[in-house]
Amino acid sequence: MDINDSVEGAKFRTEVREFVAANLPADIKRKVDGGLRLEKDDYVRWQRVLFDKGWIAPGWPTEFGGTGWEPLQRHIFEEECALGSAPAVISFGVNMVAPVIIEFGNDAQKEKYLPRILSSEDWWCQGYSEPGSGSDLASLQCKAVRDGDDYIVTGQKTWTTLAQYADMIFCLVRTDNSGKKQQGISFLLIDMKSPGITVRPIRTFDGSAEINEVHLEDVRVPVENLVGEEHMGWTYAKFLLGHERVGIAQVARSKKQMQRLKMIANTELVDGEPLLSQPEFAAKIADVEIGLIALEMTELRILSDESAGKAPGPESSILKIRGTEIQQGITELLIEAIGYDAHPWVPAAAIDGRNEPPIGSDYAASIAPHYFNWRKASIYGGSNEIQKNIIAKMVLGL
Amino acid sequence: MDLRLSQEQEMIRDGVTRFVRDDYEFATRRIGAVSDLGFREEVWQQFADLGWLGAALPEEYGGFGGSAIETMILMEAFGRGLVLEPYLWSVVLGGALLQQGATSAHKEQVLPEISSGKARIAFAFAEPGSRFNLAHIGMTAKKDGDGYRLNGNKTVVYYAASAEYLIGSARLGGAKTDREGIALFLLPSDAKGITRRDYATQDDQRASEIIFKDVQVDAAALFKCGDDALPVIENAIDVATAAICADAVGAMGALREMTLEYLKTRKQFGRAIGEFQVLQHRMAEMFILEEEARSMALRAALMLDAPAPARKKAVSAAKSLIARAGRQIGQEAVQMHGGMGMTHELSVGHYFKRLTMIGSMFGDGDFHRKRFAAL
Ligand SMILES: Cc1cc2nc3c(=O)[nH]c(=O)nc-3n(C[C@H](O)[C@H](O)[C@H](O)COP(=O)(O)OP(=O)(O)OC[C@H]3O[C@@H](n4cnc5c(N)ncnc54)[C@H](O)[C@@H]3O)c2cc1C
């Protein structure tokens, strides 16, 4: 056993670090460092940099344009990208729909969609949740009825992240109502420009506009857009949920936020002394940091097992629960750190180049909205309650 | 000991509860929230007509001579409705400062205007870098002829733009964090040399950054406590802290009610999510926290007239507990609402934001825990 990077690992780490430093556009780095809002174009520009380098799809097999890296190598890559202030790659295409297409799609689908995902030509969004079906996803009602060479899709999806940017949506739809609720679900790829689709923004209470309702009214979807077999969508969705290990814990991004927290706590003064030197605050930071170390080590054990060929299991729920708790814990300490400076609401300050003079410190404006917004992390992607149910049932057998 | 409300107090409670329920629905509240002023002038006049502005002010100045309990009753109801009108700032905090430290001329002039709704007060105390230390004052007051010249910066001054009067803390002498040498001044909010940058706060309230540049005030602007104003400031901030604790309790009650209702009506897996025991326990914990918070807010209000060390200790105990409970209750309410809890449309998130802002107002949980332990 050895806790350090291998010689190749260390070399690779340096390579990624230098690449990010040399190729991440300065304006994007500034936005990420300052917690400012990223626009669609910012994500796409960075994704294209990674695409040109051949690094956009670490999780894919090489034959489709992936890197073929081992899980531990992917971990190093994610970490160096985050520490170098690169924005996250938007998951919906590369990490969510693509693995399903690769595993269960036909050749025509692979040829059509995978290259456009790699090049960021298509922006994907995820159409799972519905107003009546959140935690109980399998109860979904959006229905697809076969009509000649088409499905006619009618229903509503909701909470759809960044659907306003999307060219394509992958949807779970109901194709059969007769059996168990998990059985009549199919996995459809739908063009967002199809007649009958309306996207309505849902504003969140932190002020952002990142989620949407997607209404589908008699939308014609060619049968060739069905992935795998009809009625088998639930199996594919579960495959996807169990597929993603690397990144779910967001260890690297939390490390980066932890650095920021310490910088800020070192700048804020309590009676002339840095907040960071106050024993109570230092202890609270230490608590979160120790949790982060435990999370990272747990993730590394899981990834190491995976590299050794062990099939991934429901342990990813551990990573989701603790990962989001730690992200939220850091946002909580950030808002505590800045005291009254968290009170002013200065939406324009979240936009790069607005030159709105800051109120208080220049890092203050985004901190409270960030804390508010980040409450979502324990709700989306299977709430933390549902993740605990999974551990209780699937791992512990209760 | 007697912890029951008097008949008059019950009447106030019923009246204000009814007002918040019937006349201050979330949609109506929005009208004030998005306006320039940040609240509705006609609601303020209604407060005056109903006798609430003077409820806890002395009778000799047009008030009704009520106690901190009247304030608590009103503030809890205001918290329940996320009321935006600056009762806390103008009546509770401004009123306490004037009553405890001002000259009789000031009291006779300003207090009747406050209780009748003619004028409002804002208190400029926090400064860039002061955090929660009330003695951390860099603003200076220099003797100049018969009066004083004020220079300095104040930060996050709540409801300054809608106030006719400003009370400012400034230094007549001593170093930046000395407890001595601090004075209070009452001045018109449009005095020459004052510039403001106004903004909304996270929870739809209003505040300002204020720069005082060579602001001339005459000698009568000085409070009668002279250069020994810190005890008056601490006392008034304690009164306001006890009031904001009640405000928080009201917000907690509203969150508990709506979360409970949601658990009973939202169905997943073929049943109300409130049937899942894990959520039942979480809801029970929320309820316990709220009751503890209510006890502490009441205790703080009842201890406001105690000698300073006991008063401070009671207020800090309440604020420390309420900062923590408010955070947990807010987070749990959002979480149990699932995606709905994240929306701007539902009020849950707005209560969450309000409780977050209350958490650090007049000192956060750590600050008050430390003050409690040191007493
Ligand atoms: C910001 C954000 C972005 C999102 N993006 C997307 C997206 O892009 N695509 C998409 O399809 N979906 C998306 N979602 C939806 C998300 O997956 C759902 O919100 C989530 O699954 C919870 O469903 P719900 O909101 O209906 O809450 P509900 O299922 O109604 O849950 C309400 C509460 O009850 C709890 N609960 C429910 N069942 C149980 C149980 N059996 N035991 C214990 N507790 C339980 C939940 O944990 C929660 O606290 C997003 C959500 C958010 C907030």
mmCIF file of N, CA, C and O in Angstrom, chain A residues 131-136 159 202-205 269-271 275 278 280 284 332 335-337 339-340 342-345 356-359 368-369 371-373 375-376 378-379 385-386, chain B residues 125-126 129 131-133 156 158 197 199-202 209 266 268-270 279 282 327 331 334-335 338-344 349 352-353 356-357 360-364 366 369-370:
data_model
loop_
_atom_site.group_PDB
_atom_site.id
_atom_site.type_symbol
_atom_site.label_atom_id
_atom_site.label_comp_id
_atom_site.label_asym_id
_atom_site.label_seq_id
_atom_site.Cartn_x
_atom_site.Cartn_y
_atom_site.Cartn_z
ATOM 1 N N PRO A 131 -43.873 16.760 -11.576
ATOM 2 C CA PRO A 131 -44.460 17.366 -10.366
ATOM 3 C C PRO A 131 -44.891 16.312 -9.340
ATOM 4 O O PRO A 131 -44.682 16.487 -8.144
ATOM 5 N N GLY A 132 -45.435 15.213 -9.797
ATOM 6 C CA GLY A 132 -45.912 14.201 -8.858
ATOM 7 C C GLY A 132 -44.915 13.087 -8.599
ATOM 8 O O GLY A 132 -45.184 12.167 -7.826
ATOM 9 N N SER A 133 -43.784 13.136 -9.257
ATOM 10 C CA SER A 133 -42.823 12.041 -9.161
ATOM 11 C C SER A 133 -41.415 12.575 -8.970
ATOM 12 O O SER A 133 -40.732 12.934 -9.930
ATOM 13 N N GLY A 134 -41.002 12.666 -7.707
ATOM 14 C CA GLY A 134 -39.657 13.125 -7.395
ATOM 15 C C GLY A 134 -38.871 11.971 -6.819
ATOM 16 O O GLY A 134 -38.229 11.209 -7.537
ATOM 17 N N SER A 135 -38.986 11.798 -5.506
ATOM 18 C CA SER A 135 -38.315 10.656 -4.872
ATOM 19 C C SER A 135 -38.865 9.340 -5.414
ATOM 20 O O SER A 135 -38.131 8.387 -5.636
ATOM 21 N N ASP A 136 -40.169 9.332 -5.630
ATOM 22 C CA ASP A 136 -40.808 8.135 -6.200
ATOM 23 C C ASP A 136 -40.821 8.278 -7.721
ATOM 24 O O ASP A 136 -41.864 8.404 -8.349
ATOM 25 N N TRP A 159 -38.148 20.727 -12.687
ATOM 26 C CA TRP A 159 -36.834 20.957 -12.049
ATOM 27 C C TRP A 159 -35.713 20.725 -13.047
ATOM 28 O O TRP A 159 -34.592 20.398 -12.654
ATOM 29 N N ILE A 202 -38.165 28.294 -13.685
ATOM 30 C CA ILE A 202 -38.556 28.316 -12.264
ATOM 31 C C ILE A 202 -37.458 29.077 -11.543
ATOM 32 O O ILE A 202 -36.301 28.670 -11.561
ATOM 33 N N ARG A 203 -37.817 30.195 -10.936
ATOM 34 C CA ARG A 203 -36.816 30.940 -10.195
ATOM 35 C C ARG A 203 -36.609 30.292 -8.835
ATOM 36 O O ARG A 203 -37.571 29.892 -8.195
ATOM 37 N N THR A 204 -35.368 30.172 -8.413
ATOM 38 C CA THR A 204 -35.118 29.635 -7.079
ATOM 39 C C THR A 204 -34.954 30.794 -6.087
ATOM 40 O O THR A 204 -34.713 31.921 -6.491
ATOM 41 N N PHE A 205 -35.062 30.491 -4.804
ATOM 42 C CA PHE A 205 -35.173 31.585 -3.833
ATOM 43 C C PHE A 205 -33.866 32.346 -3.612
ATOM 44 O O PHE A 205 -33.858 33.410 -3.004
ATOM 45 N N LEU A 269 -11.597 40.214 10.201
ATOM 46 C CA LEU A 269 -10.987 40.472 11.502
ATOM 47 C C LEU A 269 -12.031 40.505 12.612
ATOM 48 O O LEU A 269 -13.144 40.987 12.422
ATOM 49 N N VAL A 270 -11.640 39.945 13.765
ATOM 50 C CA VAL A 270 -12.436 40.092 14.979
ATOM 51 C C VAL A 270 -11.580 40.863 15.965
ATOM 52 O O VAL A 270 -10.554 40.353 16.413
ATOM 53 N N ASP A 271 -11.949 42.079 16.267
ATOM 54 C CA ASP A 271 -11.158 42.954 17.126
ATOM 55 C C ASP A 271 -9.686 42.953 16.725
ATOM 56 O O ASP A 271 -8.801 42.794 17.567
ATOM 57 N N LEU A 275 -10.167 36.138 11.887
ATOM 58 C CA LEU A 275 -11.193 35.192 12.333
ATOM 59 C C LEU A 275 -10.627 33.777 12.402
ATOM 60 O O LEU A 275 -10.981 32.988 13.277
ATOM 61 N N GLN A 278 -9.413 32.599 15.663
ATOM 62 C CA GLN A 278 -10.341 32.425 16.784
ATOM 63 C C GLN A 278 -10.570 30.920 16.987
ATOM 64 O O GLN A 278 -10.950 30.230 16.044
ATOM 65 N N GLU A 280 -12.914 29.054 18.225
ATOM 66 C CA GLU A 280 -14.200 28.438 17.850
ATOM 67 C C GLU A 280 -14.300 28.283 16.340
ATOM 68 O O GLU A 280 -14.751 27.263 15.838
ATOM 69 N N LYS A 284 -14.383 24.854 13.930
ATOM 70 C CA LYS A 284 -15.466 24.522 12.991
ATOM 71 C C LYS A 284 -14.912 24.209 11.601
ATOM 72 O O LYS A 284 -15.380 23.293 10.933
ATOM 73 N N GLU A 332 -21.944 27.308 4.695
ATOM 74 C CA GLU A 332 -22.423 27.801 5.989
ATOM 75 C C GLU A 332 -21.340 28.582 6.720
ATOM 76 O O GLU A 332 -21.592 29.644 7.298
ATOM 77 N N ILE A 335 -20.722 32.027 5.043
ATOM 78 C CA ILE A 335 -21.667 33.100 5.384
ATOM 79 C C ILE A 335 -21.421 33.560 6.817
ATOM 80 O O ILE A 335 -21.502 34.754 7.114
ATOM 81 N N GLU A 336 -21.068 32.634 7.690
ATOM 82 C CA GLU A 336 -20.738 33.043 9.057
ATOM 83 C C GLU A 336 -19.523 33.959 9.084
ATOM 84 O O GLU A 336 -19.471 34.912 9.854
ATOM 85 N N ALA A 337 -18.562 33.641 8.216
ATOM 86 C CA ALA A 337 -17.286 34.371 8.254
ATOM 87 C C ALA A 337 -17.465 35.852 7.973
ATOM 88 O O ALA A 337 -16.745 36.674 8.525
ATOM 89 N N GLY A 339 -20.122 37.911 8.453
ATOM 90 C CA GLY A 339 -20.976 38.736 9.323
ATOM 91 C C GLY A 339 -21.996 39.565 8.547
ATOM 92 O O GLY A 339 -22.699 39.049 7.687
ATOM 93 N N TYR A 340 -22.043 40.858 8.854
ATOM 94 C CA TYR A 340 -23.040 41.732 8.212
ATOM 95 C C TYR A 340 -22.830 41.876 6.695
ATOM 96 O O TYR A 340 -23.760 42.257 5.987
ATOM 97 N N ALA A 342 -22.827 39.775 4.630
ATOM 98 C CA ALA A 342 -23.694 38.837 3.905
ATOM 99 C C ALA A 342 -25.074 39.434 3.668
ATOM 100 O O ALA A 342 -25.841 38.925 2.859
ATOM 101 N N HIS A 343 -25.413 40.510 4.368
ATOM 102 C CA HIS A 343 -26.786 41.019 4.289
ATOM 103 C C HIS A 343 -27.152 41.720 2.972
ATOM 104 O O HIS A 343 -28.232 41.480 2.447
ATOM 105 N N PRO A 344 -26.291 42.573 2.420
ATOM 106 C CA PRO A 344 -26.692 43.268 1.183
ATOM 107 C C PRO A 344 -26.907 42.287 0.029
ATOM 108 O O PRO A 344 -26.127 41.349 -0.156
ATOM 109 N N TRP A 345 -27.967 42.528 -0.691
ATOM 110 C CA TRP A 345 -28.244 41.712 -1.884
ATOM 111 C C TRP A 345 -27.847 42.526 -3.099
ATOM 112 O O TRP A 345 -28.498 43.526 -3.420
ATOM 113 N N GLU A 356 -19.894 46.909 -10.582
ATOM 114 C CA GLU A 356 -20.644 47.393 -9.424
ATOM 115 C C GLU A 356 -19.651 47.442 -8.263
ATOM 116 O O GLU A 356 -19.055 46.419 -7.919
ATOM 117 N N PRO A 357 -19.442 48.610 -7.644
ATOM 118 C CA PRO A 357 -18.494 48.611 -6.520
ATOM 119 C C PRO A 357 -19.019 47.706 -5.403
ATOM 120 O O PRO A 357 -20.217 47.698 -5.126
ATOM 121 N N PRO A 358 -18.137 46.911 -4.790
ATOM 122 C CA PRO A 358 -18.632 45.975 -3.773
ATOM 123 C C PRO A 358 -19.126 46.702 -2.527
ATOM 124 O O PRO A 358 -18.731 47.834 -2.267
ATOM 125 N N ILE A 359 -20.010 46.051 -1.794
ATOM 126 C CA ILE A 359 -20.380 46.531 -0.461
ATOM 127 C C ILE A 359 -19.625 45.639 0.497
ATOM 128 O O ILE A 359 -19.802 44.428 0.491
ATOM 129 N N ALA A 368 -23.873 34.770 0.364
ATOM 130 C CA ALA A 368 -25.198 34.382 0.864
ATOM 131 C C ALA A 368 -26.021 33.657 -0.209
ATOM 132 O O ALA A 368 -26.575 32.585 0.051
ATOM 133 N N PRO A 369 -26.112 34.205 -1.440
ATOM 134 C CA PRO A 369 -26.862 33.475 -2.477
ATOM 135 C C PRO A 369 -26.334 32.049 -2.682
ATOM 136 O O PRO A 369 -27.092 31.125 -2.926
ATOM 137 N N TYR A 371 -24.896 30.146 -0.411
ATOM 138 C CA TYR A 371 -25.377 29.343 0.723
ATOM 139 C C TYR A 371 -26.831 28.924 0.494
ATOM 140 O O TYR A 371 -27.197 27.763 0.670
ATOM 141 N N PHE A 372 -27.660 29.874 0.047
ATOM 142 C CA PHE A 372 -29.071 29.556 -0.201
ATOM 143 C C PHE A 372 -29.184 28.508 -1.311
ATOM 144 O O PHE A 372 -29.854 27.491 -1.165
ATOM 145 N N ASN A 373 -28.515 28.778 -2.415
ATOM 146 C CA ASN A 373 -28.620 27.917 -3.595
ATOM 147 C C ASN A 373 -28.164 26.492 -3.283
ATOM 148 O O ASN A 373 -28.731 25.522 -3.793
ATOM 149 N N ARG A 375 -28.513 24.642 -0.837
ATOM 150 C CA ARG A 375 -29.445 23.742 -0.157
ATOM 151 C C ARG A 375 -29.967 22.697 -1.138
ATOM 152 O O ARG A 375 -30.446 21.632 -0.749
ATOM 153 N N LYS A 376 -29.910 23.006 -2.426
ATOM 154 C CA LYS A 376 -30.406 22.076 -3.440
ATOM 155 C C LYS A 376 -29.634 20.763 -3.447
ATOM 156 O O LYS A 376 -30.145 19.724 -3.838
ATOM 157 N N SER A 378 -28.637 18.640 -1.323
ATOM 158 C CA SER A 378 -29.131 17.480 -0.569
ATOM 159 C C SER A 378 -30.523 17.061 -1.050
ATOM 160 O O SER A 378 -31.115 16.128 -0.506
ATOM 161 N N ILE A 379 -31.039 17.776 -2.071
ATOM 162 C CA ILE A 379 -32.355 17.430 -2.621
ATOM 163 C C ILE A 379 -32.228 16.751 -3.991
ATOM 164 O O ILE A 379 -32.847 15.725 -4.236
ATOM 165 N N GLU A 385 -32.221 11.753 2.041
ATOM 166 C CA GLU A 385 -33.070 10.767 2.738
ATOM 167 C C GLU A 385 -33.171 9.492 1.887
ATOM 168 O O GLU A 385 -33.063 8.377 2.408
ATOM 169 N N ILE A 386 -33.385 9.692 0.591
ATOM 170 C CA ILE A 386 -33.495 8.532 -0.301
ATOM 171 C C ILE A 386 -32.165 7.773 -0.359
ATOM 172 O O ILE A 386 -32.128 6.540 -0.374
ATOM 173 N N PHE B 125 -24.821 52.030 13.577
ATOM 174 C CA PHE B 125 -23.837 51.583 14.577
ATOM 175 C C PHE B 125 -22.709 50.760 13.988
ATOM 176 O O PHE B 125 -21.562 50.913 14.355
ATOM 177 N N ALA B 126 -23.034 49.842 13.039
ATOM 178 C CA ALA B 126 -21.984 48.963 12.525
ATOM 179 C C ALA B 126 -21.075 49.730 11.567
ATOM 180 O O ALA B 126 -21.519 50.623 10.854
ATOM 181 N N GLY B 129 -15.581 46.436 9.177
ATOM 182 C CA GLY B 129 -14.574 45.818 10.047
ATOM 183 C C GLY B 129 -14.966 45.721 11.511
ATOM 184 O O GLY B 129 -14.234 45.147 12.312
ATOM 185 N N ARG B 131 -17.444 44.088 12.765
ATOM 186 C CA ARG B 131 -18.129 42.834 13.070
ATOM 187 C C ARG B 131 -19.224 43.111 14.104
ATOM 188 O O ARG B 131 -20.058 43.971 13.861
ATOM 189 N N PHE B 132 -19.239 42.440 15.253
ATOM 190 C CA PHE B 132 -20.368 42.633 16.173
ATOM 191 C C PHE B 132 -19.985 43.458 17.402
ATOM 192 O O PHE B 132 -20.752 43.546 18.345
ATOM 193 N N ASN B 133 -18.798 44.032 17.363
ATOM 194 C CA ASN B 133 -18.328 44.802 18.505
ATOM 195 C C ASN B 133 -18.889 46.223 18.457
ATOM 196 O O ASN B 133 -18.491 47.031 17.622
ATOM 197 N N VAL B 156 -24.367 48.705 6.553
ATOM 198 C CA VAL B 156 -25.614 47.969 6.737
ATOM 199 C C VAL B 156 -26.508 48.651 7.781
ATOM 200 O O VAL B 156 -26.896 48.044 8.779
ATOM 201 N N TYR B 158 -29.884 49.605 8.711
ATOM 202 C CA TYR B 158 -31.209 49.167 8.283
ATOM 203 C C TYR B 158 -32.191 50.333 8.233
ATOM 204 O O TYR B 158 -32.247 51.147 9.147
ATOM 205 N N ARG B 197 -25.694 54.889 0.181
ATOM 206 C CA ARG B 197 -25.901 53.952 -0.913
ATOM 207 C C ARG B 197 -26.938 52.954 -0.410
ATOM 208 O O ARG B 197 -26.670 52.182 0.514
ATOM 209 N N TYR B 199 -29.735 49.811 -0.643
ATOM 210 C CA TYR B 199 -29.895 48.521 -1.320
ATOM 211 C C TYR B 199 -30.900 47.658 -0.567
ATOM 212 O O TYR B 199 -31.255 47.946 0.578
ATOM 213 N N ALA B 200 -31.341 46.604 -1.255
ATOM 214 C CA ALA B 200 -32.175 45.600 -0.587
ATOM 215 C C ALA B 200 -31.258 44.598 0.093
ATOM 216 O O ALA B 200 -30.120 44.403 -0.321
ATOM 217 N N THR B 201 -31.756 43.970 1.137
ATOM 218 C CA THR B 201 -30.985 42.899 1.772
ATOM 219 C C THR B 201 -31.488 41.552 1.244
ATOM 220 O O THR B 201 -32.467 41.489 0.503
ATOM 221 N N GLN B 202 -30.810 40.493 1.637
ATOM 222 C CA GLN B 202 -31.157 39.152 1.144
ATOM 223 C C GLN B 202 -32.622 38.814 1.412
ATOM 224 O O GLN B 202 -33.242 38.062 0.673
ATOM 225 N N GLU B 209 -25.324 51.849 3.060
ATOM 226 C CA GLU B 209 -23.995 52.255 3.489
ATOM 227 C C GLU B 209 -24.069 53.767 3.630
ATOM 228 O O GLU B 209 -24.627 54.447 2.757
ATOM 229 N N ARG B 266 -48.275 16.096 0.681
ATOM 230 C CA ARG B 266 -47.414 15.632 -0.400
ATOM 231 C C ARG B 266 -47.340 14.102 -0.379
ATOM 232 O O ARG B 266 -46.983 13.505 0.641
ATOM 233 N N GLN B 268 -45.784 10.590 -1.950
ATOM 234 C CA GLN B 268 -44.809 9.843 -2.743
ATOM 235 C C GLN B 268 -44.897 8.397 -2.289
ATOM 236 O O GLN B 268 -45.228 8.125 -1.141
ATOM 237 N N PHE B 269 -44.597 7.479 -3.179
ATOM 238 C CA PHE B 269 -44.686 6.051 -2.873
ATOM 239 C C PHE B 269 -46.076 5.687 -2.352
ATOM 240 O O PHE B 269 -46.233 4.861 -1.449
ATOM 241 N N GLY B 270 -47.076 6.386 -2.883
ATOM 242 C CA GLY B 270 -48.452 6.017 -2.561
ATOM 243 C C GLY B 270 -48.943 6.457 -1.197
ATOM 244 O O GLY B 270 -49.996 6.027 -0.742
ATOM 245 N N LEU B 279 -39.035 11.295 8.699
ATOM 246 C CA LEU B 279 -39.501 12.686 8.585
ATOM 247 C C LEU B 279 -40.307 13.088 9.821
ATOM 248 O O LEU B 279 -40.275 14.247 10.239
ATOM 249 N N ARG B 282 -37.827 14.187 12.327
ATOM 250 C CA ARG B 282 -37.230 15.480 11.960
ATOM 251 C C ARG B 282 -38.208 16.611 12.281
ATOM 252 O O ARG B 282 -37.836 17.676 12.747
ATOM 253 N N ARG B 327 -31.307 28.292 12.084
ATOM 254 C CA ARG B 327 -30.613 27.692 10.942
ATOM 255 C C ARG B 327 -31.127 26.279 10.685
ATOM 256 O O ARG B 327 -31.453 25.911 9.564
ATOM 257 N N GLN B 331 -33.253 25.062 7.379
ATOM 258 C CA GLN B 331 -32.708 24.029 6.491
ATOM 259 C C GLN B 331 -33.640 22.826 6.392
ATOM 260 O O GLN B 331 -33.858 22.280 5.314
ATOM 261 N N VAL B 334 -36.783 23.583 4.203
ATOM 262 C CA VAL B 334 -36.487 23.534 2.761
ATOM 263 C C VAL B 334 -36.309 22.076 2.331
ATOM 264 O O VAL B 334 -36.894 21.616 1.349
ATOM 265 N N GLN B 335 -35.524 21.346 3.091
ATOM 266 C CA GLN B 335 -35.227 19.959 2.722
ATOM 267 C C GLN B 335 -36.503 19.118 2.614
ATOM 268 O O GLN B 335 -36.688 18.375 1.658
ATOM 269 N N GLY B 338 -38.507 19.308 -0.483
ATOM 270 C CA GLY B 338 -37.907 18.848 -1.735
ATOM 271 C C GLY B 338 -37.706 20.017 -2.690
ATOM 272 O O GLY B 338 -37.448 21.147 -2.258
ATOM 273 N N GLY B 339 -37.836 19.760 -3.990
ATOM 274 C CA GLY B 339 -37.638 20.808 -4.991
ATOM 275 C C GLY B 339 -38.499 22.039 -4.737
ATOM 276 O O GLY B 339 -38.046 23.167 -4.933
ATOM 277 N N MET B 340 -39.721 21.836 -4.273
ATOM 278 C CA MET B 340 -40.611 22.968 -4.004
ATOM 279 C C MET B 340 -39.978 23.965 -3.033
ATOM 280 O O MET B 340 -40.198 25.164 -3.129
ATOM 281 N N GLY B 341 -39.211 23.448 -2.081
ATOM 282 C CA GLY B 341 -38.583 24.295 -1.077
ATOM 283 C C GLY B 341 -37.561 25.251 -1.661
ATOM 284 O O GLY B 341 -37.217 26.254 -1.036
ATOM 285 N N MET B 342 -37.067 24.933 -2.852
ATOM 286 C CA MET B 342 -36.043 25.782 -3.478
ATOM 287 C C MET B 342 -36.640 26.918 -4.295
ATOM 288 O O MET B 342 -35.914 27.780 -4.783
ATOM 289 N N THR B 343 -37.962 26.923 -4.469
ATOM 290 C CA THR B 343 -38.521 27.909 -5.389
ATOM 291 C C THR B 343 -38.686 29.283 -4.747
ATOM 292 O O THR B 343 -38.869 29.416 -3.536
ATOM 293 N N HIS B 344 -38.638 30.271 -5.599
ATOM 294 C CA HIS B 344 -38.860 31.650 -5.178
ATOM 295 C C HIS B 344 -40.345 31.882 -4.931
ATOM 296 O O HIS B 344 -40.744 32.764 -4.173
ATOM 297 N N GLY B 349 -38.556 29.440 1.247
ATOM 298 C CA GLY B 349 -37.208 29.963 1.044
ATOM 299 C C GLY B 349 -37.039 31.364 1.606
ATOM 300 O O GLY B 349 -35.958 31.745 2.040
ATOM 301 N N PHE B 352 -36.548 31.047 5.215
ATOM 302 C CA PHE B 352 -35.183 30.548 5.385
ATOM 303 C C PHE B 352 -34.194 31.714 5.348
ATOM 304 O O PHE B 352 -33.308 31.833 6.198
ATOM 305 N N LYS B 353 -34.375 32.594 4.358
ATOM 306 C CA LYS B 353 -33.457 33.729 4.222
ATOM 307 C C LYS B 353 -33.581 34.677 5.421
ATOM 308 O O LYS B 353 -32.597 35.186 5.935
ATOM 309 N N THR B 356 -31.862 33.290 8.319
ATOM 310 C CA THR B 356 -30.413 33.376 8.138
ATOM 311 C C THR B 356 -29.908 34.775 8.507
ATOM 312 O O THR B 356 -28.891 34.923 9.199
ATOM 313 N N MET B 357 -30.619 35.797 8.053
ATOM 314 C CA MET B 357 -30.204 37.169 8.364
ATOM 315 C C MET B 357 -30.345 37.459 9.858
ATOM 316 O O MET B 357 -29.480 38.084 10.462
ATOM 317 N N SER B 360 -27.342 36.402 12.165
ATOM 318 C CA SER B 360 -26.140 37.210 12.438
ATOM 319 C C SER B 360 -26.477 38.621 12.913
ATOM 320 O O SER B 360 -25.575 39.394 13.223
ATOM 321 N N MET B 361 -27.757 38.966 12.992
ATOM 322 C CA MET B 361 -28.100 40.324 13.418
ATOM 323 C C MET B 361 -27.762 40.522 14.900
ATOM 324 O O MET B 361 -28.099 39.680 15.733
ATOM 325 N N PHE B 362 -27.124 41.625 15.217
ATOM 326 C CA PHE B 362 -26.717 41.977 16.583
ATOM 327 C C PHE B 362 -25.785 40.921 17.210
ATOM 328 O O PHE B 362 -25.774 40.742 18.419
ATOM 329 N N GLY B 363 -25.066 40.203 16.381
ATOM 330 C CA GLY B 363 -24.147 39.194 16.896
ATOM 331 C C GLY B 363 -24.638 37.792 16.564
ATOM 332 O O GLY B 363 -25.796 37.464 16.800
ATOM 333 N N ASP B 364 -23.758 36.973 15.989
ATOM 334 C CA ASP B 364 -24.174 35.620 15.599
ATOM 335 C C ASP B 364 -24.092 34.662 16.788
ATOM 336 O O ASP B 364 -23.772 35.072 17.915
ATOM 337 N N ASP B 366 -21.971 32.357 17.663
ATOM 338 C CA ASP B 366 -20.665 32.278 18.325
ATOM 339 C C ASP B 366 -20.416 33.491 19.211
ATOM 340 O O ASP B 366 -19.909 33.368 20.330
ATOM 341 N N ARG B 369 -22.574 33.176 22.310
ATOM 342 C CA ARG B 369 -22.128 32.078 23.162
ATOM 343 C C ARG B 369 -20.900 32.522 23.974
ATOM 344 O O ARG B 369 -20.780 32.257 25.158
ATOM 345 N N LYS B 370 -20.016 33.241 23.275
ATOM 346 C CA LYS B 370 -18.810 33.724 23.918
ATOM 347 C C LYS B 370 -19.157 34.777 24.996
ATOM 348 O O LYS B 370 -18.599 34.763 26.095
#
